[in-house]
Amino acid sequence: MNRFTVPFLMILFVAPLASAAEGAGHDVRQIFAQKCAACHGPDLPRPKGRFGYVLDLPRVAANPEMVIPFRPDESELWTLINRDEMPPSDSPHGPLTAAQKEVIRTWIATGASDNPADSADAPTAQEEITESTPLKAADRFVRWVGKFHLMLVHFPIALILAAWFCEALATWHRRSTPSETVRFCLRLGAVAAVPAAGLGWLFAAAGNGVGSPQLLFAHRWLGTITAAIVVLTAVWAERDAHAGDRSPGLRLLLTVGAILTALTAHLGGLLARGLDFLDY
């Protein structure tokens, strides 16, 4: 075989891929500017989910929680898009078309490269906002209700931790009868935990936390499991009260619930304030 044949074939094979990658990068930026920048663009003072760099493709591609170059099926960004979670169903700009999804998938599959020269031509978030369509009344209401997650969630956190502390004191003093304080905290904690978890899902569905998808996944599922355990613990406490006995099962459930509550709250704080919030 001629010594020039292999390099020639490599050029024929690689050149179209490079061209496709550059073209995909340009198209992806255009799609993100049209569909995503209104909530996650660089011009916003408080972008949703602390994800305000959707038009900065190199930064998006460099985030391993979002994109794994050449492996779209393992990339959280593609998973969210493919499941129609992003943009959310109530997005003012509407969902992505099948063709737009394929462009984004191709961009990741070809290495998630970028053509910096195209960034100046991309529409800004402000330009795209003027083309938005108003939300339906029901969608606007659901998005508004989800915001109450941030206010309601503090009550079950405080109540469950207070219940655990009171139960620990009762155990230390070797009291044999159930604590009314523990029952009171668990009742209110269970009543608040269930809607707090549900509102958290609505809050996430509106695009909050999308900048840290793995952290968001852990937070909302752990919160859901914690709410279920809190309800079970409250029911167990009522059973012990009727029996007139403090069972080891209640202490175990309450300890697990308190640990999960603290962990879920910590993950929520990281989502809201960022991983560097406690840096000294």
C-alpha atoms as an extended CHARMM CRD file, in Angstrom:
* protein
*
       280  EXT
         1         1  MET       CA              0.0000000000        0.0000000000        0.0000000000  PROA      1               0.0000000000
         2         2  ASN       CA              1.2660000000        3.4690000000       -0.8570000000  PROA      2               0.0000000000
         3         3  ARG       CA              2.6640000000        5.2720000000        2.1830000000  PROA      3               0.0000000000
         4         4  PHE       CA              0.3770000000        8.2300000000        1.4820000000  PROA      4               0.0000000000
         5         5  THR       CA             -2.7610000000        6.0950000000        1.4300000000  PROA      5               0.0000000000
         6         6  VAL       CA             -3.2590000000        5.7980000000        5.2130000000  PROA      6               0.0000000000
         7         7  PRO       CA             -2.8340000000        9.5300000000        5.9690000000  PROA      7               0.0000000000
         8         8  PHE       CA             -5.1220000000       10.3290000000        3.0420000000  PROA      8               0.0000000000
         9         9  LEU       CA             -7.8190000000        7.9810000000        4.3440000000  PROA      9               0.0000000000
        10        10  MET       CA             -7.4660000000        9.4430000000        7.8400000000  PROA      10              0.0000000000
        11        11  ILE       CA             -7.9970000000       12.9360000000        6.4720000000  PROA      11              0.0000000000
        12        12  LEU       CA            -11.0650000000       11.7860000000        4.5600000000  PROA      12              0.0000000000
        13        13  PHE       CA            -12.4860000000       10.2180000000        7.7340000000  PROA      13              0.0000000000
        14        14  VAL       CA            -11.5390000000       12.8390000000       10.3380000000  PROA      14              0.0000000000
        15        15  ALA       CA            -12.3000000000       16.0080000000        8.3740000000  PROA      15              0.0000000000
        16        16  PRO       CA            -16.0480000000       15.3980000000        8.0960000000  PROA      16              0.0000000000
        17        17  LEU       CA            -16.2000000000       14.5460000000       11.8060000000  PROA      17              0.0000000000
        18        18  ALA       CA            -14.4260000000       17.7590000000       12.7470000000  PROA      18              0.0000000000
        19        19  SER       CA            -16.7040000000       19.7630000000       10.4900000000  PROA      19              0.0000000000
        20        20  ALA       CA            -19.7680000000       18.0770000000       11.9630000000  PROA      20              0.0000000000
        21        21  ALA       CA            -18.5350000000       18.7590000000       15.4810000000  PROA      21              0.0000000000
        22        22  GLU       CA            -18.0270000000       22.4700000000       14.7860000000  PROA      22              0.0000000000
        23        23  GLY       CA            -21.3910000000       22.7190000000       13.0890000000  PROA      23              0.0000000000
        24        24  ALA       CA            -23.0830000000       20.9140000000       15.9500000000  PROA      24              0.0000000000
        25        25  GLY       CA            -21.4960000000       23.2930000000       18.4560000000  PROA      25              0.0000000000
        26        26  HSD       CA            -22.8890000000       26.2990000000       16.5900000000  PROA      26              0.0000000000
        27        27  ASP       CA            -26.3410000000       24.7270000000       16.3370000000  PROA      27              0.0000000000
        28        28  VAL       CA            -26.3520000000       23.6740000000       19.9970000000  PROA      28              0.0000000000
        29        29  ARG       CA            -25.5650000000       27.2110000000       21.1080000000  PROA      29              0.0000000000
        30        30  GLN       CA            -28.4070000000       28.5110000000       18.9700000000  PROA      30              0.0000000000
        31        31  ILE       CA            -30.7870000000       25.9620000000       20.5040000000  PROA      31              0.0000000000
        32        32  PHE       CA            -29.6630000000       26.7580000000       24.0390000000  PROA      32              0.0000000000
        33        33  ALA       CA            -30.0270000000       30.4850000000       23.3700000000  PROA      33              0.0000000000
        34        34  GLN       CA            -33.5550000000       29.9920000000       22.0890000000  PROA      34              0.0000000000
        35        35  LYS       CA            -34.8250000000       27.4040000000       24.5640000000  PROA      35              0.0000000000
        36        36  CYS       CA            -32.6910000000       27.6340000000       27.7080000000  PROA      36              0.0000000000
        37        37  ALA       CA            -31.0560000000       31.0530000000       28.0860000000  PROA      37              0.0000000000
        38        38  ALA       CA            -34.1830000000       32.7110000000       29.4720000000  PROA      38              0.0000000000
        39        39  CYS       CA            -33.7080000000       30.6720000000       32.6710000000  PROA      39              0.0000000000
        40        40  HSD       CA            -30.0040000000       29.7670000000       32.5370000000  PROA      40              0.0000000000
        41        41  GLY       CA            -28.3890000000       32.5630000000       30.5360000000  PROA      41              0.0000000000
        42        42  PRO       CA            -25.4030000000       34.7020000000       31.5740000000  PROA      42              0.0000000000
        43        43  ASP       CA            -27.4630000000       37.9150000000       31.7060000000  PROA      43              0.0000000000
        44        44  LEU       CA            -29.6080000000       36.7490000000       34.6150000000  PROA      44              0.0000000000
        45        45  PRO       CA            -28.7770000000       37.9660000000       38.1480000000  PROA      45              0.0000000000
        46        46  ARG       CA            -30.1470000000       34.7300000000       39.6700000000  PROA      46              0.0000000000
        47        47  PRO       CA            -30.2490000000       31.9270000000       37.0890000000  PROA      47              0.0000000000
        48        48  LYS       CA            -32.2730000000       28.8680000000       37.9800000000  PROA      48              0.0000000000
        49        49  GLY       CA            -30.4260000000       26.1150000000       39.7620000000  PROA      49              0.0000000000
        50        50  ARG       CA            -27.2760000000       28.2620000000       39.9140000000  PROA      50              0.0000000000
        51        51  PHE       CA            -26.7770000000       27.2220000000       36.2860000000  PROA      51              0.0000000000
        52        52  GLY       CA            -26.2210000000       30.4380000000       34.3660000000  PROA      52              0.0000000000
        53        53  TYR       CA            -23.6580000000       29.4330000000       31.7670000000  PROA      53              0.0000000000
        54        54  VAL       CA            -25.7160000000       27.4530000000       29.2800000000  PROA      54              0.0000000000
        55        55  LEU       CA            -24.2490000000       29.4650000000       26.3770000000  PROA      55              0.0000000000
        56        56  ASP       CA            -20.6710000000       28.7880000000       27.5250000000  PROA      56              0.0000000000
        57        57  LEU       CA            -20.3180000000       25.4430000000       25.7600000000  PROA      57              0.0000000000
        58        58  PRO       CA            -16.7060000000       24.7700000000       26.8460000000  PROA      58              0.0000000000
        59        59  ARG       CA            -17.7490000000       25.1950000000       30.4690000000  PROA      59              0.0000000000
        60        60  VAL       CA            -20.8090000000       22.9900000000       30.0110000000  PROA      60              0.0000000000
        61        61  ALA       CA            -18.6790000000       20.3230000000       28.3160000000  PROA      61              0.0000000000
        62        62  ALA       CA            -16.0720000000       20.5220000000       31.0940000000  PROA      62              0.0000000000
        63        63  ASN       CA            -18.6530000000       19.7580000000       33.7910000000  PROA      63              0.0000000000
        64        64  PRO       CA            -18.5730000000       15.9520000000       34.2440000000  PROA      64              0.0000000000
        65        65  GLU       CA            -21.9210000000       16.0810000000       36.0300000000  PROA      65              0.0000000000
        66        66  MET       CA            -23.4620000000       17.4290000000       32.8260000000  PROA      66              0.0000000000
        67        67  VAL       CA            -21.5110000000       16.0840000000       29.8550000000  PROA      67              0.0000000000
        68        68  ILE       CA            -19.2030000000       13.1520000000       29.1740000000  PROA      68              0.0000000000
        69        69  PRO       CA            -17.7380000000       13.8400000000       25.7040000000  PROA      69              0.0000000000
        70        70  PHE       CA            -18.2790000000       11.1020000000       23.0940000000  PROA      70              0.0000000000
        71        71  ARG       CA            -20.7270000000        9.3160000000       25.4530000000  PROA      71              0.0000000000
        72        72  PRO       CA            -24.1520000000       10.9630000000       25.2500000000  PROA      72              0.0000000000
        73        73  ASP       CA            -25.9670000000        8.0320000000       26.8500000000  PROA      73              0.0000000000
        74        74  GLU       CA            -23.8410000000        8.5160000000       29.9770000000  PROA      74              0.0000000000
        75        75  SER       CA            -24.2550000000       12.3060000000       30.0250000000  PROA      75              0.0000000000
        76        76  GLU       CA            -26.8060000000       13.7290000000       32.4550000000  PROA      76              0.0000000000
        77        77  LEU       CA            -27.5340000000       16.6160000000       30.0890000000  PROA      77              0.0000000000
        78        78  TRP       CA            -28.7050000000       14.2430000000       27.3790000000  PROA      78              0.0000000000
        79        79  THR       CA            -30.6700000000       12.1670000000       29.8940000000  PROA      79              0.0000000000
        80        80  LEU       CA            -32.6040000000       15.2360000000       31.0580000000  PROA      80              0.0000000000
        81        81  ILE       CA            -33.2440000000       16.3360000000       27.4850000000  PROA      81              0.0000000000
        82        82  ASN       CA            -34.1920000000       12.8820000000       26.2400000000  PROA      82              0.0000000000
        83        83  ARG       CA            -36.6970000000       12.4570000000       29.0860000000  PROA      83              0.0000000000
        84        84  ASP       CA            -38.2280000000       15.8740000000       28.3270000000  PROA      84              0.0000000000
        85        85  GLU       CA            -37.2770000000       17.0930000000       31.8000000000  PROA      85              0.0000000000
        86        86  MET       CA            -35.3020000000       19.9530000000       30.2820000000  PROA      86              0.0000000000
        87        87  PRO       CA            -36.7170000000       22.2520000000       29.1540000000  PROA      87              0.0000000000
        88        88  PRO       CA            -39.6210000000       21.5340000000       31.5250000000  PROA      88              0.0000000000
        89        89  SER       CA            -43.0890000000       21.0150000000       30.1300000000  PROA      89              0.0000000000
        90        90  ASP       CA            -44.1760000000       24.4710000000       31.2730000000  PROA      90              0.0000000000
        91        91  SER       CA            -41.2600000000       26.2620000000       29.6260000000  PROA      91              0.0000000000
        92        92  PRO       CA            -42.3970000000       29.5150000000       27.9600000000  PROA      92              0.0000000000
        93        93  HSD       CA            -40.3660000000       28.5750000000       24.8810000000  PROA      93              0.0000000000
        94        94  GLY       CA            -41.8680000000       25.1300000000       24.4940000000  PROA      94              0.0000000000
        95        95  PRO       CA            -40.1810000000       21.7060000000       24.4120000000  PROA      95              0.0000000000
        96        96  LEU       CA            -37.3270000000       20.6780000000       22.1480000000  PROA      96              0.0000000000
        97        97  THR       CA            -38.1690000000       19.0830000000       18.8380000000  PROA      97              0.0000000000
        98        98  ALA       CA            -36.8150000000       15.6680000000       17.8800000000  PROA      98              0.0000000000
        99        99  ALA       CA            -34.4160000000       17.3470000000       15.4440000000  PROA      99              0.0000000000
       100       100  GLN       CA            -33.0940000000       19.7020000000       18.1280000000  PROA      100             0.0000000000
       101       101  LYS       CA            -32.5680000000       16.7990000000       20.5110000000  PROA      101             0.0000000000
       102       102  GLU       CA            -30.6000000000       14.9480000000       17.8430000000  PROA      102             0.0000000000
       103       103  VAL       CA            -28.3790000000       17.9890000000       17.2910000000  PROA      103             0.0000000000
       104       104  ILE       CA            -27.5030000000       18.0660000000       20.9960000000  PROA      104             0.0000000000
       105       105  ARG       CA            -26.8810000000       14.3310000000       21.0410000000  PROA      105             0.0000000000
       106       106  THR       CA            -24.6180000000       14.6300000000       17.9980000000  PROA      106             0.0000000000
       107       107  TRP       CA            -22.7090000000       17.4510000000       19.6690000000  PROA      107             0.0000000000
       108       108  ILE       CA            -21.9580000000       15.2760000000       22.6990000000  PROA      108             0.0000000000
       109       109  ALA       CA            -21.2070000000       12.2000000000       20.5660000000  PROA      109             0.0000000000
       110       110  THR       CA            -18.6410000000       14.1380000000       18.5140000000  PROA      110             0.0000000000
       111       111  GLY       CA            -16.7610000000       15.3380000000       21.5780000000  PROA      111             0.0000000000
       112       112  ALA       CA            -18.8130000000       18.3470000000       22.7390000000  PROA      112             0.0000000000
       113       113  SER       CA            -16.4500000000       20.7150000000       20.9500000000  PROA      113             0.0000000000
       114       114  ASP       CA            -17.1160000000       24.3770000000       20.3360000000  PROA      114             0.0000000000
       115       115  ASN       CA            -16.3800000000       26.9980000000       17.7290000000  PROA      115             0.0000000000
       116       116  PRO       CA            -15.6610000000       30.1690000000       19.7120000000  PROA      116             0.0000000000
       117       117  ALA       CA            -16.1090000000       32.3420000000       16.6490000000  PROA      117             0.0000000000
       118       118  ASP       CA            -19.7980000000       31.5580000000       16.6500000000  PROA      118             0.0000000000
       119       119  SER       CA            -20.4380000000       32.8380000000       20.1600000000  PROA      119             0.0000000000
       120       120  ALA       CA            -20.7580000000       36.4300000000       19.0090000000  PROA      120             0.0000000000
       121       121  ASP       CA            -23.5140000000       35.4670000000       16.5900000000  PROA      121             0.0000000000
       122       122  ALA       CA            -25.6150000000       33.6430000000       19.1800000000  PROA      122             0.0000000000
       123       123  PRO       CA            -28.7740000000       35.4050000000       20.3650000000  PROA      123             0.0000000000
       124       124  THR       CA            -28.5770000000       36.7220000000       23.8990000000  PROA      124             0.0000000000
       125       125  ALA       CA            -30.9420000000       35.7140000000       26.6340000000  PROA      125             0.0000000000
       126       126  GLN       CA            -32.5780000000       39.1430000000       26.5580000000  PROA      126             0.0000000000
       127       127  GLU       CA            -33.2800000000       38.8630000000       22.8300000000  PROA      127             0.0000000000
       128       128  GLU       CA            -34.8900000000       35.4790000000       23.3220000000  PROA      128             0.0000000000
       129       129  ILE       CA            -37.0440000000       36.5900000000       26.2470000000  PROA      129             0.0000000000
       130       130  THR       CA            -38.8990000000       39.0170000000       24.0020000000  PROA      130             0.0000000000
       131       131  GLU       CA            -40.0620000000       36.0710000000       21.8850000000  PROA      131             0.0000000000
       132       132  SER       CA            -41.4400000000       34.0580000000       24.8010000000  PROA      132             0.0000000000
       133       133  THR       CA            -45.0450000000       32.9920000000       25.0210000000  PROA      133             0.0000000000
       134       134  PRO       CA            -46.9560000000       33.4600000000       28.2770000000  PROA      134             0.0000000000
       135       135  LEU       CA            -47.3270000000       30.4940000000       30.5930000000  PROA      135             0.0000000000
       136       136  LYS       CA            -50.7030000000       28.8690000000       30.9990000000  PROA      136             0.0000000000
       137       137  ALA       CA            -52.4650000000       29.7640000000       34.2330000000  PROA      137             0.0000000000
       138       138  ALA       CA            -52.2100000000       26.1980000000       35.5640000000  PROA      138             0.0000000000
       139       139  ASP       CA            -48.4870000000       25.9460000000       34.7500000000  PROA      139             0.0000000000
       140       140  ARG       CA            -47.7960000000       29.3230000000       36.3430000000  PROA      140             0.0000000000
       141       141  PHE       CA            -49.6720000000       28.2480000000       39.4810000000  PROA      141             0.0000000000
       142       142  VAL       CA            -47.7370000000       24.9670000000       39.7530000000  PROA      142             0.0000000000
       143       143  ARG       CA            -44.4240000000       26.7890000000       39.3310000000  PROA      143             0.0000000000
       144       144  TRP       CA            -45.4520000000       29.3320000000       41.9780000000  PROA      144             0.0000000000
       145       145  VAL       CA            -46.5930000000       26.6740000000       44.4560000000  PROA      145             0.0000000000
       146       146  GLY       CA            -43.2750000000       24.8250000000       44.1050000000  PROA      146             0.0000000000
       147       147  LYS       CA            -41.4530000000       27.8420000000       45.5380000000  PROA      147             0.0000000000
       148       148  PHE       CA            -43.0900000000       27.2200000000       48.9180000000  PROA      148             0.0000000000
       149       149  HSD       CA            -40.7930000000       24.2040000000       49.2990000000  PROA      149             0.0000000000
       150       150  LEU       CA            -38.0480000000       26.5790000000       50.4290000000  PROA      150             0.0000000000
       151       151  MET       CA            -40.2270000000       27.9390000000       53.2510000000  PROA      151             0.0000000000
       152       152  LEU       CA            -42.0370000000       24.8050000000       54.3910000000  PROA      152             0.0000000000
       153       153  VAL       CA            -39.0130000000       22.5070000000       54.4620000000  PROA      153             0.0000000000
       154       154  HSD       CA            -37.5040000000       24.1720000000       57.5460000000  PROA      154             0.0000000000
       155       155  PHE       CA            -40.3500000000       23.0000000000       59.7980000000  PROA      155             0.0000000000
       156       156  PRO       CA            -39.9320000000       19.2070000000       59.4050000000  PROA      156             0.0000000000
       157       157  ILE       CA            -36.1590000000       19.5790000000       59.6720000000  PROA      157             0.0000000000
       158       158  ALA       CA            -36.3910000000       21.3790000000       63.0190000000  PROA      158             0.0000000000
       159       159  LEU       CA            -39.1770000000       19.1630000000       64.3660000000  PROA      159             0.0000000000
       160       160  ILE       CA            -37.4980000000       15.8370000000       63.5360000000  PROA      160             0.0000000000
       161       161  LEU       CA            -34.1790000000       16.9130000000       65.0140000000  PROA      161             0.0000000000
       162       162  ALA       CA            -35.9830000000       18.2040000000       68.1210000000  PROA      162             0.0000000000
       163       163  ALA       CA            -37.8270000000       14.8830000000       68.4530000000  PROA      163             0.0000000000
       164       164  TRP       CA            -34.5540000000       12.9670000000       68.2550000000  PROA      164             0.0000000000
       165       165  PHE       CA            -32.9310000000       15.2200000000       70.8640000000  PROA      165             0.0000000000
       166       166  CYS       CA            -35.8670000000       14.7950000000       73.2750000000  PROA      166             0.0000000000
       167       167  GLU       CA            -35.8730000000       11.0270000000       72.7570000000  PROA      167             0.0000000000
       168       168  ALA       CA            -32.1300000000       10.9380000000       73.4320000000  PROA      168             0.0000000000
       169       169  LEU       CA            -32.6700000000       12.8290000000       76.7040000000  PROA      169             0.0000000000
       170       170  ALA       CA            -35.4550000000       10.4510000000       77.7160000000  PROA      170             0.0000000000
       171       171  THR       CA            -33.1990000000        7.4920000000       77.0140000000  PROA      171             0.0000000000
       172       172  TRP       CA            -30.3670000000        9.0750000000       79.0060000000  PROA      172             0.0000000000
       173       173  HSD       CA            -32.6640000000        9.5180000000       82.0080000000  PROA      173             0.0000000000
       174       174  ARG       CA            -34.0160000000        5.9730000000       81.5310000000  PROA      174             0.0000000000
       175       175  ARG       CA            -37.6350000000        6.9780000000       81.3080000000  PROA      175             0.0000000000
       176       176  SER       CA            -39.9200000000        4.0580000000       80.5880000000  PROA      176             0.0000000000
       177       177  THR       CA            -42.9820000000        5.9630000000       79.3690000000  PROA      177             0.0000000000
       178       178  PRO       CA            -43.2650000000        7.5400000000       75.9100000000  PROA      178             0.0000000000
       179       179  SER       CA            -42.4350000000       11.2440000000       75.6820000000  PROA      179             0.0000000000
       180       180  GLU       CA            -45.3300000000       13.5340000000       74.7810000000  PROA      180             0.0000000000
       181       181  THR       CA            -42.8500000000       16.0550000000       73.4040000000  PROA      181             0.0000000000
       182       182  VAL       CA            -41.4720000000       13.4680000000       70.9880000000  PROA      182             0.0000000000
       183       183  ARG       CA            -44.9920000000       12.5530000000       69.8640000000  PROA      183             0.0000000000
       184       184  PHE       CA            -45.8870000000       16.2130000000       69.3410000000  PROA      184             0.0000000000
       185       185  CYS       CA            -42.7750000000       16.9130000000       67.2430000000  PROA      185             0.0000000000
       186       186  LEU       CA            -43.2220000000       13.7540000000       65.1920000000  PROA      186             0.0000000000
       187       187  ARG       CA            -46.8810000000       14.4990000000       64.4740000000  PROA      187             0.0000000000
       188       188  LEU       CA            -46.1620000000       17.9830000000       63.1830000000  PROA      188             0.0000000000
       189       189  GLY       CA            -42.9790000000       16.8170000000       61.4520000000  PROA      189             0.0000000000
       190       190  ALA       CA            -44.8390000000       14.1160000000       59.5350000000  PROA      190             0.0000000000
       191       191  VAL       CA            -47.6180000000       16.5320000000       58.5640000000  PROA      191             0.0000000000
       192       192  ALA       CA            -45.0360000000       18.9950000000       57.2040000000  PROA      192             0.0000000000
       193       193  ALA       CA            -42.6260000000       16.4810000000       55.6480000000  PROA      193             0.0000000000
       194       194  VAL       CA            -45.0410000000       15.0450000000       53.0810000000  PROA      194             0.0000000000
       195       195  PRO       CA            -46.0460000000       18.3410000000       51.4020000000  PROA      195             0.0000000000
       196       196  ALA       CA            -42.4690000000       19.6090000000       51.6950000000  PROA      196             0.0000000000
       197       197  ALA       CA            -41.2470000000       16.6160000000       49.6770000000  PROA      197             0.0000000000
       198       198  GLY       CA            -44.0070000000       17.0180000000       47.1010000000  PROA      198             0.0000000000
       199       199  LEU       CA            -43.3320000000       20.7280000000       46.6850000000  PROA      199             0.0000000000
       200       200  GLY       CA            -39.6570000000       19.8930000000       46.2440000000  PROA      200             0.0000000000
       201       201  TRP       CA            -40.4750000000       17.8400000000       43.1490000000  PROA      201             0.0000000000
       202       202  LEU       CA            -42.5240000000       20.7230000000       41.7350000000  PROA      202             0.0000000000
       203       203  PHE       CA            -39.6890000000       23.1410000000       42.4890000000  PROA      203             0.0000000000
       204       204  ALA       CA            -37.1970000000       20.8930000000       40.6630000000  PROA      204             0.0000000000
       205       205  ALA       CA            -39.5830000000       20.4140000000       37.7260000000  PROA      205             0.0000000000
       206       206  ALA       CA            -39.4460000000       24.1720000000       37.1310000000  PROA      206             0.0000000000
       207       207  GLY       CA            -35.7110000000       23.8910000000       36.3820000000  PROA      207             0.0000000000
       208       208  ASN       CA            -34.2410000000       24.6050000000       39.8050000000  PROA      208             0.0000000000
       209       209  GLY       CA            -31.0900000000       22.6070000000       40.5180000000  PROA      209             0.0000000000
       210       210  VAL       CA            -30.4690000000       21.6060000000       36.9030000000  PROA      210             0.0000000000
       211       211  GLY       CA            -26.8910000000       22.8650000000       37.1370000000  PROA      211             0.0000000000
       212       212  SER       CA            -26.0590000000       20.0260000000       39.5490000000  PROA      212             0.0000000000
       213       213  PRO       CA            -28.1260000000       17.0920000000       38.2560000000  PROA      213             0.0000000000
       214       214  GLN       CA            -26.4980000000       14.3880000000       40.3820000000  PROA      214             0.0000000000
       215       215  LEU       CA            -26.8600000000       16.4750000000       43.5290000000  PROA      215             0.0000000000
       216       216  LEU       CA            -30.4750000000       17.2250000000       42.6160000000  PROA      216             0.0000000000
       217       217  PHE       CA            -31.2120000000       13.5340000000       42.0170000000  PROA      217             0.0000000000
       218       218  ALA       CA            -29.7750000000       12.5720000000       45.4030000000  PROA      218             0.0000000000
       219       219  HSD       CA            -31.5600000000       15.4120000000       47.2210000000  PROA      219             0.0000000000
       220       220  ARG       CA            -35.0650000000       14.8260000000       45.9310000000  PROA      220             0.0000000000
       221       221  TRP       CA            -35.0310000000       11.0370000000       46.2340000000  PROA      221             0.0000000000
       222       222  LEU       CA            -33.4230000000       11.1320000000       49.6650000000  PROA      222             0.0000000000
       223       223  GLY       CA            -36.0090000000       13.7220000000       50.6920000000  PROA      223             0.0000000000
       224       224  THR       CA            -38.8360000000       11.4870000000       49.4920000000  PROA      224             0.0000000000
       225       225  ILE       CA            -37.4700000000        8.4720000000       51.3860000000  PROA      225             0.0000000000
       226       226  THR       CA            -36.9380000000       10.6040000000       54.4970000000  PROA      226             0.0000000000
       227       227  ALA       CA            -40.5340000000       11.8540000000       54.4180000000  PROA      227             0.0000000000
       228       228  ALA       CA            -41.7850000000        8.2600000000       54.2710000000  PROA      228             0.0000000000
       229       229  ILE       CA            -39.5890000000        7.2500000000       57.2210000000  PROA      229             0.0000000000
       230       230  VAL       CA            -40.7780000000       10.2540000000       59.2410000000  PROA      230             0.0000000000
       231       231  VAL       CA            -44.4100000000        9.2490000000       58.6910000000  PROA      231             0.0000000000
       232       232  LEU       CA            -43.6120000000        5.6600000000       59.7100000000  PROA      232             0.0000000000
       233       233  THR       CA            -41.8170000000        6.9220000000       62.8260000000  PROA      233             0.0000000000
       234       234  ALA       CA            -44.8000000000        9.0810000000       63.8080000000  PROA      234             0.0000000000
       235       235  VAL       CA            -47.1400000000        6.0940000000       63.4370000000  PROA      235             0.0000000000
       236       236  TRP       CA            -44.7640000000        3.9560000000       65.5240000000  PROA      236             0.0000000000
       237       237  ALA       CA            -44.6870000000        6.6280000000       68.2400000000  PROA      237             0.0000000000
       238       238  GLU       CA            -48.4850000000        6.5930000000       68.4150000000  PROA      238             0.0000000000
       239       239  ARG       CA            -48.4480000000        2.8210000000       68.7420000000  PROA      239             0.0000000000
       240       240  ASP       CA            -45.9600000000        3.0180000000       71.6030000000  PROA      240             0.0000000000
       241       241  ALA       CA            -48.0870000000        5.6760000000       73.3040000000  PROA      241             0.0000000000
       242       242  HSD       CA            -51.1580000000        3.4480000000       73.2190000000  PROA      242             0.0000000000
       243       243  ALA       CA            -49.0970000000        0.5320000000       74.5440000000  PROA      243             0.0000000000
       244       244  GLY       CA            -47.5540000000        2.7210000000       77.2530000000  PROA      244             0.0000000000
       245       245  ASP       CA            -44.0270000000        1.5820000000       76.4040000000  PROA      245             0.0000000000
       246       246  ARG       CA            -40.9530000000        3.0920000000       74.7170000000  PROA      246             0.0000000000
       247       247  SER       CA            -39.7510000000        0.5300000000       72.1790000000  PROA      247             0.0000000000
       248       248  PRO       CA            -36.2170000000        0.2190000000       70.7500000000  PROA      248             0.0000000000
       249       249  GLY       CA            -37.7830000000        0.2250000000       67.2790000000  PROA      249             0.0000000000
       250       250  LEU       CA            -38.9220000000        3.8150000000       67.7090000000  PROA      250             0.0000000000
       251       251  ARG       CA            -35.4710000000        4.9430000000       68.7770000000  PROA      251             0.0000000000
       252       252  LEU       CA            -33.9130000000        3.2000000000       65.7800000000  PROA      252             0.0000000000
       253       253  LEU       CA            -36.3910000000        4.6970000000       63.3040000000  PROA      253             0.0000000000
       254       254  LEU       CA            -36.0540000000        8.1510000000       64.8250000000  PROA      254             0.0000000000
       255       255  THR       CA            -32.2620000000        7.9960000000       64.6730000000  PROA      255             0.0000000000
       256       256  VAL       CA            -32.3190000000        6.9360000000       61.0130000000  PROA      256             0.0000000000
       257       257  GLY       CA            -34.8870000000        9.6270000000       60.2480000000  PROA      257             0.0000000000
       258       258  ALA       CA            -32.8270000000       12.3220000000       61.9720000000  PROA      258             0.0000000000
       259       259  ILE       CA            -29.6640000000       11.3320000000       60.0940000000  PROA      259             0.0000000000
       260       260  LEU       CA            -31.4620000000       11.2920000000       56.7400000000  PROA      260             0.0000000000
       261       261  THR       CA            -33.1500000000       14.6040000000       57.5420000000  PROA      261             0.0000000000
       262       262  ALA       CA            -29.8120000000       16.2580000000       58.2860000000  PROA      262             0.0000000000
       263       263  LEU       CA            -28.2180000000       14.7800000000       55.1630000000  PROA      263             0.0000000000
       264       264  THR       CA            -31.1190000000       15.8090000000       52.9260000000  PROA      264             0.0000000000
       265       265  ALA       CA            -31.0440000000       19.3210000000       54.3650000000  PROA      265             0.0000000000
       266       266  HSD       CA            -27.3030000000       19.5250000000       53.7410000000  PROA      266             0.0000000000
       267       267  LEU       CA            -27.7120000000       18.5060000000       50.0980000000  PROA      267             0.0000000000
       268       268  GLY       CA            -30.4790000000       21.0740000000       49.7110000000  PROA      268             0.0000000000
       269       269  GLY       CA            -28.1980000000       23.7450000000       51.1080000000  PROA      269             0.0000000000
       270       270  LEU       CA            -25.4790000000       22.8110000000       48.6280000000  PROA      270             0.0000000000
       271       271  LEU       CA            -28.0030000000       23.0380000000       45.7900000000  PROA      271             0.0000000000
       272       272  ALA       CA            -29.1870000000       26.4660000000       46.8970000000  PROA      272             0.0000000000
       273       273  ARG       CA            -25.8440000000       28.0040000000       47.8420000000  PROA      273             0.0000000000
       274       274  GLY       CA            -23.2410000000       26.0210000000       45.9290000000  PROA      274             0.0000000000
       275       275  LEU       CA            -20.5420000000       23.5500000000       46.8940000000  PROA      275             0.0000000000
       276       276  ASP       CA            -18.1840000000       26.3590000000       47.9200000000  PROA      276             0.0000000000
       277       277  PHE       CA            -20.5740000000       28.0300000000       50.3770000000  PROA      277             0.0000000000
       278       278  LEU       CA            -18.7370000000       26.8060000000       53.4920000000  PROA      278             0.0000000000
       279       279  ASP       CA            -15.2400000000       27.3980000000       52.1260000000  PROA      279             0.0000000000
       280       280  TYR       CA            -13.1180000000       29.2290000000       54.7000000000  PROA      280             0.0000000000
